[in-house]
Short mmCIF file of C-alpha atoms in Angstrom, two decimals:
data_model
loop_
_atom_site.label_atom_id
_atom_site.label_comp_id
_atom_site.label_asym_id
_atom_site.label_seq_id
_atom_site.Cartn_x
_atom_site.Cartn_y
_atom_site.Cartn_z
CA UNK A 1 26.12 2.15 -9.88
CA UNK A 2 23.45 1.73 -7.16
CA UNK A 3 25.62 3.52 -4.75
CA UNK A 4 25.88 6.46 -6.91
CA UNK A 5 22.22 6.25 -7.65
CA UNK A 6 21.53 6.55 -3.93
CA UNK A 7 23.21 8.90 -2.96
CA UNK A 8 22.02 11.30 -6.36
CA UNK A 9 18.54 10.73 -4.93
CA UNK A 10 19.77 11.71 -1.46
CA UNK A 11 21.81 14.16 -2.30
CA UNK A 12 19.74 16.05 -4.72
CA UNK A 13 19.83 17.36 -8.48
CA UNK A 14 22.25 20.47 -7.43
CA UNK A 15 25.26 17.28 -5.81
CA UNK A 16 26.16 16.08 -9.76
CA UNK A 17 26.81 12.74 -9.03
CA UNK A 18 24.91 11.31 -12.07
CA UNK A 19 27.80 11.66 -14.28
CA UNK A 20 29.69 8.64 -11.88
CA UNK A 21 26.97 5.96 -12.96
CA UNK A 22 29.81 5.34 -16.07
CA UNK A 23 31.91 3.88 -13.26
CA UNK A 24 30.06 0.58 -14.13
CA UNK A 25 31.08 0.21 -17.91
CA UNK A 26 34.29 1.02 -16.65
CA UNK A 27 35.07 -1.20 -14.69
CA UNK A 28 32.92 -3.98 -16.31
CA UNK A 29 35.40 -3.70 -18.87
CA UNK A 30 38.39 -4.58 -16.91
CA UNK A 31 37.04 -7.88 -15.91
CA UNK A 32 33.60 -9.39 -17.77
CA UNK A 33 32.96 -10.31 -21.31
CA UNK A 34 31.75 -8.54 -24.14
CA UNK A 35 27.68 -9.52 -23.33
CA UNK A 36 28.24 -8.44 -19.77
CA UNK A 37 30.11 -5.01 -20.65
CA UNK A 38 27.26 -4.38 -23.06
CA UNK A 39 25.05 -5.09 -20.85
CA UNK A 40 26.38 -3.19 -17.81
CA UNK A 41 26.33 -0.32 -20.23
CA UNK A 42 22.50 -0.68 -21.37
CA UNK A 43 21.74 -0.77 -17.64
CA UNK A 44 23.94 2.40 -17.22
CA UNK A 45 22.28 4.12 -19.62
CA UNK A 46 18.61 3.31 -18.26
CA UNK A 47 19.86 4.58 -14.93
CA UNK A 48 21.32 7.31 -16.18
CA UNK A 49 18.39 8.46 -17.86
CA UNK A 50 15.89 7.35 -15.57
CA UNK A 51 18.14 9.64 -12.31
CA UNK A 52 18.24 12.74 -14.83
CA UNK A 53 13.99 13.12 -15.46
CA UNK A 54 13.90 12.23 -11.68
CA UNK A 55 16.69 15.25 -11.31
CA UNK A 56 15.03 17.31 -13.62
CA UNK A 57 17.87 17.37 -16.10
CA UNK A 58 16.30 15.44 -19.12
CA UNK A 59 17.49 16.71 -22.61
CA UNK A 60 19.22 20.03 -20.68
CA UNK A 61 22.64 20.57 -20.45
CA UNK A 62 24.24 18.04 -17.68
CA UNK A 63 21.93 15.59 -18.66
CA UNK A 64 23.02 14.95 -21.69
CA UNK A 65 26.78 15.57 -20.55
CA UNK A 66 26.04 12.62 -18.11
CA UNK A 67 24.41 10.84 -21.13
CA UNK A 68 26.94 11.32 -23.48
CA UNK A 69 30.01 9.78 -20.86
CA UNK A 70 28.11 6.88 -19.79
CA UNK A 71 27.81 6.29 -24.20
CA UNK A 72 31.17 6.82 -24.77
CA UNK A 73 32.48 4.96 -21.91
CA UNK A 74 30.38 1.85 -22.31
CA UNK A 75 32.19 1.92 -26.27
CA UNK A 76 35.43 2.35 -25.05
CA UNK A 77 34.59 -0.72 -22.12
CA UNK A 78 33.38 -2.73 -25.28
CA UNK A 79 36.25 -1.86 -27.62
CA UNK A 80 38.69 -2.35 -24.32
CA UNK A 81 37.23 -5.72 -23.65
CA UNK A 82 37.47 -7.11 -26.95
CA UNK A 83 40.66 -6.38 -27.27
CA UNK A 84 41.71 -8.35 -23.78
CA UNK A 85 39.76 -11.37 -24.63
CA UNK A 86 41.71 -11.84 -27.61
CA UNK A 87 44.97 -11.01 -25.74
CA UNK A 88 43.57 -13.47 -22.84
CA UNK A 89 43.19 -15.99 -26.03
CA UNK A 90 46.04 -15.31 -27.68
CA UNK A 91 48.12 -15.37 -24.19
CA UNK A 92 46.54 -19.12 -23.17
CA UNK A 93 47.77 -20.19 -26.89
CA UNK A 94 51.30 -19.35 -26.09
CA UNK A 95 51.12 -20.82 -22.73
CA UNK A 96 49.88 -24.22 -24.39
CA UNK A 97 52.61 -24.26 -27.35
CA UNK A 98 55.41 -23.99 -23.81
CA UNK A 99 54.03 -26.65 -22.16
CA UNK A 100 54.47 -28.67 -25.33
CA UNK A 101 57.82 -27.77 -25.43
CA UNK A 102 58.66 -28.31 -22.10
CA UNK A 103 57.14 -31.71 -22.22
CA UNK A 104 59.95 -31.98 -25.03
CA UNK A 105 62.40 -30.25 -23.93
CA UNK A 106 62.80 -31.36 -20.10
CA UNK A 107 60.78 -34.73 -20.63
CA UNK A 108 59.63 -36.34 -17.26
CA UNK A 109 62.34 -38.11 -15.09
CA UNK A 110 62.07 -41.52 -13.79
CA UNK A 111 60.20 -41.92 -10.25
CA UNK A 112 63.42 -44.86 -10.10
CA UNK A 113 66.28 -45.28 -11.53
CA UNK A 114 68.35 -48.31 -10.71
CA UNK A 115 69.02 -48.26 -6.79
CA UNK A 116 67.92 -44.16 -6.92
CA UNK A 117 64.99 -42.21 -6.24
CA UNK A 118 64.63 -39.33 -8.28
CA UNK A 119 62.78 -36.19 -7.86
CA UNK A 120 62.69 -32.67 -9.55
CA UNK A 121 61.19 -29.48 -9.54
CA UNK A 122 61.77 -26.34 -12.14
CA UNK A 123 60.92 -22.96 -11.87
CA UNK A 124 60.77 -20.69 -14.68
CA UNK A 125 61.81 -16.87 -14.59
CA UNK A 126 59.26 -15.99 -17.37
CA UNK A 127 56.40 -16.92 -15.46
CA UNK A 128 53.85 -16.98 -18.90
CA UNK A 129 56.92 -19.06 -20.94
CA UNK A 130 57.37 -21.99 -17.75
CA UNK A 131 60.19 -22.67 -19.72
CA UNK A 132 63.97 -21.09 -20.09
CA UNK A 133 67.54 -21.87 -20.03
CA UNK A 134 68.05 -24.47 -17.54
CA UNK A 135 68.20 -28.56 -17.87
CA UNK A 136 68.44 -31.72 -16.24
CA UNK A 137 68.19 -35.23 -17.88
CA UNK A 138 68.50 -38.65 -16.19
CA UNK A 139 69.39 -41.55 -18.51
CA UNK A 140 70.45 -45.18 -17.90
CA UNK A 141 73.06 -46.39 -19.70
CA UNK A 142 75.11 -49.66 -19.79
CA UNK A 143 77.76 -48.10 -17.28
CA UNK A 144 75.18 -46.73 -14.55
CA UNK A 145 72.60 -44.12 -13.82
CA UNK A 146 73.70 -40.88 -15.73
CA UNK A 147 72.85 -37.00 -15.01
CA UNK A 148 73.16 -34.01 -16.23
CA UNK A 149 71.60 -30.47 -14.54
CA UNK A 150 72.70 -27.46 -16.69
CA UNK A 151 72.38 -23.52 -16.54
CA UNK A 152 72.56 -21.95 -20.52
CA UNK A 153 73.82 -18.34 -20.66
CA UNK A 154 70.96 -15.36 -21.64
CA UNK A 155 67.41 -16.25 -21.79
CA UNK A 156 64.46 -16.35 -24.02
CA UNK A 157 64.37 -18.33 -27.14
CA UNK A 158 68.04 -18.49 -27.41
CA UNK A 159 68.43 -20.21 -24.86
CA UNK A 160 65.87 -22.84 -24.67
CA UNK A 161 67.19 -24.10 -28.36
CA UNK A 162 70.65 -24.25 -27.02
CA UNK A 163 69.50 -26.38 -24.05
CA UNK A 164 67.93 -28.99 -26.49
CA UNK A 165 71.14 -29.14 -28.40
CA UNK A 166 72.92 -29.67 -24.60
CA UNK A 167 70.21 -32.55 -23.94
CA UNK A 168 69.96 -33.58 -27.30
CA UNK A 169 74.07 -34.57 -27.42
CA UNK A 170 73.59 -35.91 -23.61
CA UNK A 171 70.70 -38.49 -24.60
CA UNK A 172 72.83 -39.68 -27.16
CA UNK A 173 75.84 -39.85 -25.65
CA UNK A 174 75.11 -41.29 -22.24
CA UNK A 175 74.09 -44.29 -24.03
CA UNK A 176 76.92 -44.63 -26.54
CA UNK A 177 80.23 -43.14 -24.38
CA UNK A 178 81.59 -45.70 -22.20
CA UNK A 179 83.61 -43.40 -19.89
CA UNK A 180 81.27 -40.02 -18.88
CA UNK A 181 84.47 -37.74 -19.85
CA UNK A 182 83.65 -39.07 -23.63
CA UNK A 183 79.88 -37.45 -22.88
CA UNK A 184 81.75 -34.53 -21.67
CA UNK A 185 83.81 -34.03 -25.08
CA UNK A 186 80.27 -35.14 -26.99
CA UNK A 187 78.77 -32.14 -25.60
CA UNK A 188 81.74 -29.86 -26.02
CA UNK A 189 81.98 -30.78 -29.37
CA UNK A 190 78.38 -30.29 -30.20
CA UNK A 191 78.16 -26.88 -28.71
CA UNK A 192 81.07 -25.91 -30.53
CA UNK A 193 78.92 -26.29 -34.08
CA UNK A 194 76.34 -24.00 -31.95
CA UNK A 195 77.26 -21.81 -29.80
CA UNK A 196 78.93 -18.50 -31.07
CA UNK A 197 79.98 -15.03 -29.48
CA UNK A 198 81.49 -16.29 -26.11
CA UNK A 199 78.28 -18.16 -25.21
CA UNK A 200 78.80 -21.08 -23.27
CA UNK A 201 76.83 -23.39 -20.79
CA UNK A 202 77.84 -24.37 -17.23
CA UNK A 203 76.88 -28.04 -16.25
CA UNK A 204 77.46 -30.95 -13.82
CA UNK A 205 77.48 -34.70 -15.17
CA UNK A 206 76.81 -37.28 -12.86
CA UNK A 207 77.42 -40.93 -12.69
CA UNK A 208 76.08 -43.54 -10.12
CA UNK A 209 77.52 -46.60 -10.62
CA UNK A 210 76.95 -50.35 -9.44
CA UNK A 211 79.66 -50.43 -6.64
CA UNK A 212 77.91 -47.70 -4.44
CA UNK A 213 80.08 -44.71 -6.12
CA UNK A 214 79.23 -41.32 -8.04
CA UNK A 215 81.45 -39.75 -10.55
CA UNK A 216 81.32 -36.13 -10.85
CA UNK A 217 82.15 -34.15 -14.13
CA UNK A 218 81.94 -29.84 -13.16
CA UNK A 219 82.12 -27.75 -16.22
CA UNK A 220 82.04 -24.57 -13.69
CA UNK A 221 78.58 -25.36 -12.50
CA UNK A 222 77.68 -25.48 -9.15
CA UNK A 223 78.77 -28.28 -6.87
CA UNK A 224 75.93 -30.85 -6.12
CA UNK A 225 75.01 -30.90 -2.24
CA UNK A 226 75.56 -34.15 -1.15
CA UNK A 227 73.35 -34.94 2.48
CA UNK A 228 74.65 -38.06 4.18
CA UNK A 229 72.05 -40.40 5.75
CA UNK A 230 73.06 -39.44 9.32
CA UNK A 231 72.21 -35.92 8.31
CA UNK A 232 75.72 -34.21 7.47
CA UNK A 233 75.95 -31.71 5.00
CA UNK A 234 78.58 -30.62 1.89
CA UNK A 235 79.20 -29.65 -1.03
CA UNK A 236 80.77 -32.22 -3.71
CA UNK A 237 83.72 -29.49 -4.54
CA UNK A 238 85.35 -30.45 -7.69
CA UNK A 239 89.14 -30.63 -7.17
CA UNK A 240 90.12 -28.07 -10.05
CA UNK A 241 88.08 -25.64 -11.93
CA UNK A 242 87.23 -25.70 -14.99
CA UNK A 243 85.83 -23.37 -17.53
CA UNK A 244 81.65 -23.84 -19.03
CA UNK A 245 80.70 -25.76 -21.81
CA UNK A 246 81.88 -23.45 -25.38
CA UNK A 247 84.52 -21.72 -23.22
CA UNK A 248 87.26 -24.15 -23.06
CA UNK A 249 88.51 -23.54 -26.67
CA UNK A 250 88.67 -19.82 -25.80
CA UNK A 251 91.31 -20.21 -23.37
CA UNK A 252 93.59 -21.95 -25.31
CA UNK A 253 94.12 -18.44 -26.93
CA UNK A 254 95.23 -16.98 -23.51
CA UNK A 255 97.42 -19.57 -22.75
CA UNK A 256 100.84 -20.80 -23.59
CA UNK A 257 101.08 -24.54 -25.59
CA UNK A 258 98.31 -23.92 -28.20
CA UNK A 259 96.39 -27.28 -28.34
CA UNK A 260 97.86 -29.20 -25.66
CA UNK A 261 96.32 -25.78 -23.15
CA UNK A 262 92.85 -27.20 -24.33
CA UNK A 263 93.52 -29.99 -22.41
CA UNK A 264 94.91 -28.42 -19.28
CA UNK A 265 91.35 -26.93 -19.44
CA UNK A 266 89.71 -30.07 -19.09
CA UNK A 267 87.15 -30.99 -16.20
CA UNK A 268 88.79 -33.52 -14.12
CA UNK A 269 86.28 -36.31 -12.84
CA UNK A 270 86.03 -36.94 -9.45
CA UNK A 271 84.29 -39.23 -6.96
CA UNK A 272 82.06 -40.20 -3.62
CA UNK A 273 80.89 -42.84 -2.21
CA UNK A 274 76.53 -42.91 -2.19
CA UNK A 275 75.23 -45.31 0.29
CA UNK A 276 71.58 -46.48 1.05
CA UNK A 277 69.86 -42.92 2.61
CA UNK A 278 72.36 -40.19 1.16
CA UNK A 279 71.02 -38.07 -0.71
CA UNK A 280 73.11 -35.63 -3.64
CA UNK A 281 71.21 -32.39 -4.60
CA UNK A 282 71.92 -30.86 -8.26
CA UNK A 283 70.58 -27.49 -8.58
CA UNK A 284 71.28 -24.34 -10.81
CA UNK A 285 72.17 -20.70 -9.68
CA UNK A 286 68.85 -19.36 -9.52
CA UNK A 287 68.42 -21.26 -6.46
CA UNK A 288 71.47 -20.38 -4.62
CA UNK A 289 71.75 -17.07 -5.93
CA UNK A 290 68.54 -16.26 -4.96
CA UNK A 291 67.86 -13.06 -2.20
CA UNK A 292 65.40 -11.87 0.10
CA UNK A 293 64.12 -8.31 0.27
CA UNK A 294 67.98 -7.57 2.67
CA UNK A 295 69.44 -8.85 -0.29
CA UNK A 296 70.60 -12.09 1.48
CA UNK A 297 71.45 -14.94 -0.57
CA UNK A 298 69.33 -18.37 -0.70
CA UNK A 299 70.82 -20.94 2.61
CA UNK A 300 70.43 -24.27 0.58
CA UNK A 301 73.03 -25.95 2.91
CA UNK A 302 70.91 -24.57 5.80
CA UNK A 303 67.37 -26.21 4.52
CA UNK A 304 68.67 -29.23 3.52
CA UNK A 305 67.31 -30.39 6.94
CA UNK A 306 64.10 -30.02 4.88
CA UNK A 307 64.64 -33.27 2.95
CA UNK A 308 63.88 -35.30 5.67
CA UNK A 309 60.58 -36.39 4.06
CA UNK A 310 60.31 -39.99 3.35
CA UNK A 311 59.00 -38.89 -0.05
CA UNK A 312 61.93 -37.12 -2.31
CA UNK A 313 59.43 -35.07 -4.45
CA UNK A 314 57.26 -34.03 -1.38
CA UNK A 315 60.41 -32.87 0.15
CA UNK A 316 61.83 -31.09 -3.15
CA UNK A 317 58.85 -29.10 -3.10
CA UNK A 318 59.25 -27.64 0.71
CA UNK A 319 62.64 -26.60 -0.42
CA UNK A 320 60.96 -24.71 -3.92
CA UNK A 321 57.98 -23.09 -1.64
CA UNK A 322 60.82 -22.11 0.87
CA UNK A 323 62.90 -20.50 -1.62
CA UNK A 324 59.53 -18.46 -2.97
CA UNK A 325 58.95 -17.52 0.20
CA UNK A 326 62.53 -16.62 0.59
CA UNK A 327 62.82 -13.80 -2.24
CA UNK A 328 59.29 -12.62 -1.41
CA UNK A 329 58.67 -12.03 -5.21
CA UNK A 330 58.63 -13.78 -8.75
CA UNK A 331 62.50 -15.33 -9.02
CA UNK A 332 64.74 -13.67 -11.16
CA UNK A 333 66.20 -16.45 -12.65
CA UNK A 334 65.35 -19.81 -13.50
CA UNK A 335 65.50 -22.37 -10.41
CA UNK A 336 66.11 -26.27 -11.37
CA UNK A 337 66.05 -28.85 -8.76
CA UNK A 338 67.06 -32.47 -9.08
CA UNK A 339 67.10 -34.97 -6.15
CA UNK A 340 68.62 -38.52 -5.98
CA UNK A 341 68.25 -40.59 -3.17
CA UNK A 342 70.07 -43.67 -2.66
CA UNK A 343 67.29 -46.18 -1.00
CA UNK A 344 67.99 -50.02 -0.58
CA UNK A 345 67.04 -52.26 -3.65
#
């Protein structure tokens, strides 16, 4: 507004710049409160009025035209800002009510867990909800450390409460089941009450046990990345695959021997040896499936030379700020992380 009412002085009556002093109230209503909208338009106003008697065009024609639009656009700036405060307002609520339910839903991990170091980092999709459709747990149970990392078909509502049933069932079960295919069939079983029109759930469970071994149960998730400690790299490959979570009944319709299919479906557990300084990375497709501008997908086996750093969370979070910086934009699916490292007791 001072520009403008510089350059109308300059410029003379004839230029018609006063009309541009409702820039203010504009864009004071993009940005301030109500008080400072209403009172960037008073000021307007006074301007206004004070450039048109030096102009000469009190109470004529483009005075008042000039008038008139500073008026109606300091209302509009006034209606416009009320209305975005109580969006801002409303906005912040729902952001507090999903950090409540993420606290809930994907409660904090242990810093230890038996002989492991644990780490993890999630990145929500649905950057106002910080919450969606992936999962990880950690329990310890009678039989060994226990994981789970899980990706839930769709997103939005539907599939945050289907993830709380998946975590729900593994709490319970990791504690109860003695052998971790039992916590597989706890889970199946559990979906199977929930889950309806071909839905289904992809997730890895993970045991570390006493004697320096991991047992791996895939229900077509993706393999953990397992980083030895003198820095080799792969990827823990189950031996067969096997269909998601809420799938498996499904197939025993396409295939011959009715029930006794259901089990040929079955995840088959497999195993690897975790010594002091390996490290196994769970992660969900966001992260691998991730792509840069030249539509290049996410090198995870590439970075893992990135979790090097004597502190597993510090180093979890170089690999999350790399993959940002990766896609160049907001991720397009949810990214979970979850980091075990073997360390000497």
């Amino acid at each position: 507004m001072g520009t403008v009412a510089v350059v109308d002085v300059l410029a003379g009556a004839g230029a018609g710049f006063l009309p541009l002093i409702s820039l203010g109230p504009a864009f004071a209503g993009l940005t301030g409160g109500v008080r400072r909208t209403a009172g960037i338009g008073v000021l307007a106003l006074g301007l206004c009025l004070v450039l048109s008697v030096y102009n000469g065009q009190f109470a004529d024609r483009r005075g008042n035209t000039a008038v008139i639009g500073v008026v109606g656009v300091s209302a509009a700036g006034l209606v416009a800002t009320a209305r975005r405060q109580r969006h801002e307002a409303e906005l912040a609520s729902v952001r507090s009510i999903a950090e409540v339910a993420q606290r809930v839903l994907l409660r904090p991990v242990p810093l230890t867990a038996g002989p492991l170091r644990v780490a993890v980092s999630y990145t929500s999709a649905v950057a106002e909800a910080r919450i969606g459709g992936d999962l990880y747990e950690v329990a310890i149970s009678p039989d060994g450390v226990r994981v789970i990392v899980g990706d839930v078909q769709g997103k939005g509502l539907d599939a945050v409460e289907t993830a709380a049933v998946v975590l729900g069932a593994f709490r319970e079960a990791a504690y109860d089941e003695a052998e971790l295919v039992a916590v597989g069939e706890r889970l199946e079983r559990a979906l199977g009450r929930h889950l309806s029109d071909e839905k289904f759930v992809t997730a890895v469970l993970a045991e570390f046990r006493p004697d320096g071994t991991v047992a791996l149960l895939d229900f077509g998730h993706p393999p953990p990345l397992l980083v030895r400690a003198d820095g080799s790299v792969e990827f823990a490959e189950p031996p067969d695959p096997a269909p998601p979570l809420g799938l498996r009944a499904l197939g025993a319709f396409d295939a011959p021997g009715g029930a006794g299919a259901i089990d040929g479906l079955k995840p088959q557990p497999y195993g690897l040896t975790f010594t002091p300084g390996d490290q196994l990375l769970f992660y969900t497709d966001g992260v691998t499936e991730a792509r840069d501008p030249e539509n290049r997908f996410y090198p995870l086996a590439e970075r893992a030379a990135m979790l090097k750093d004597p502190d597993p969370q510090h180093a979890l979070d170089v690999i999350r700020r790399d993959l940002v910086a990766h896609v160049e934009r907001p991720l397009r699916d949810d990214a979970a992380m979850l980091l075990l490292r073997h360390r000497d007791v």
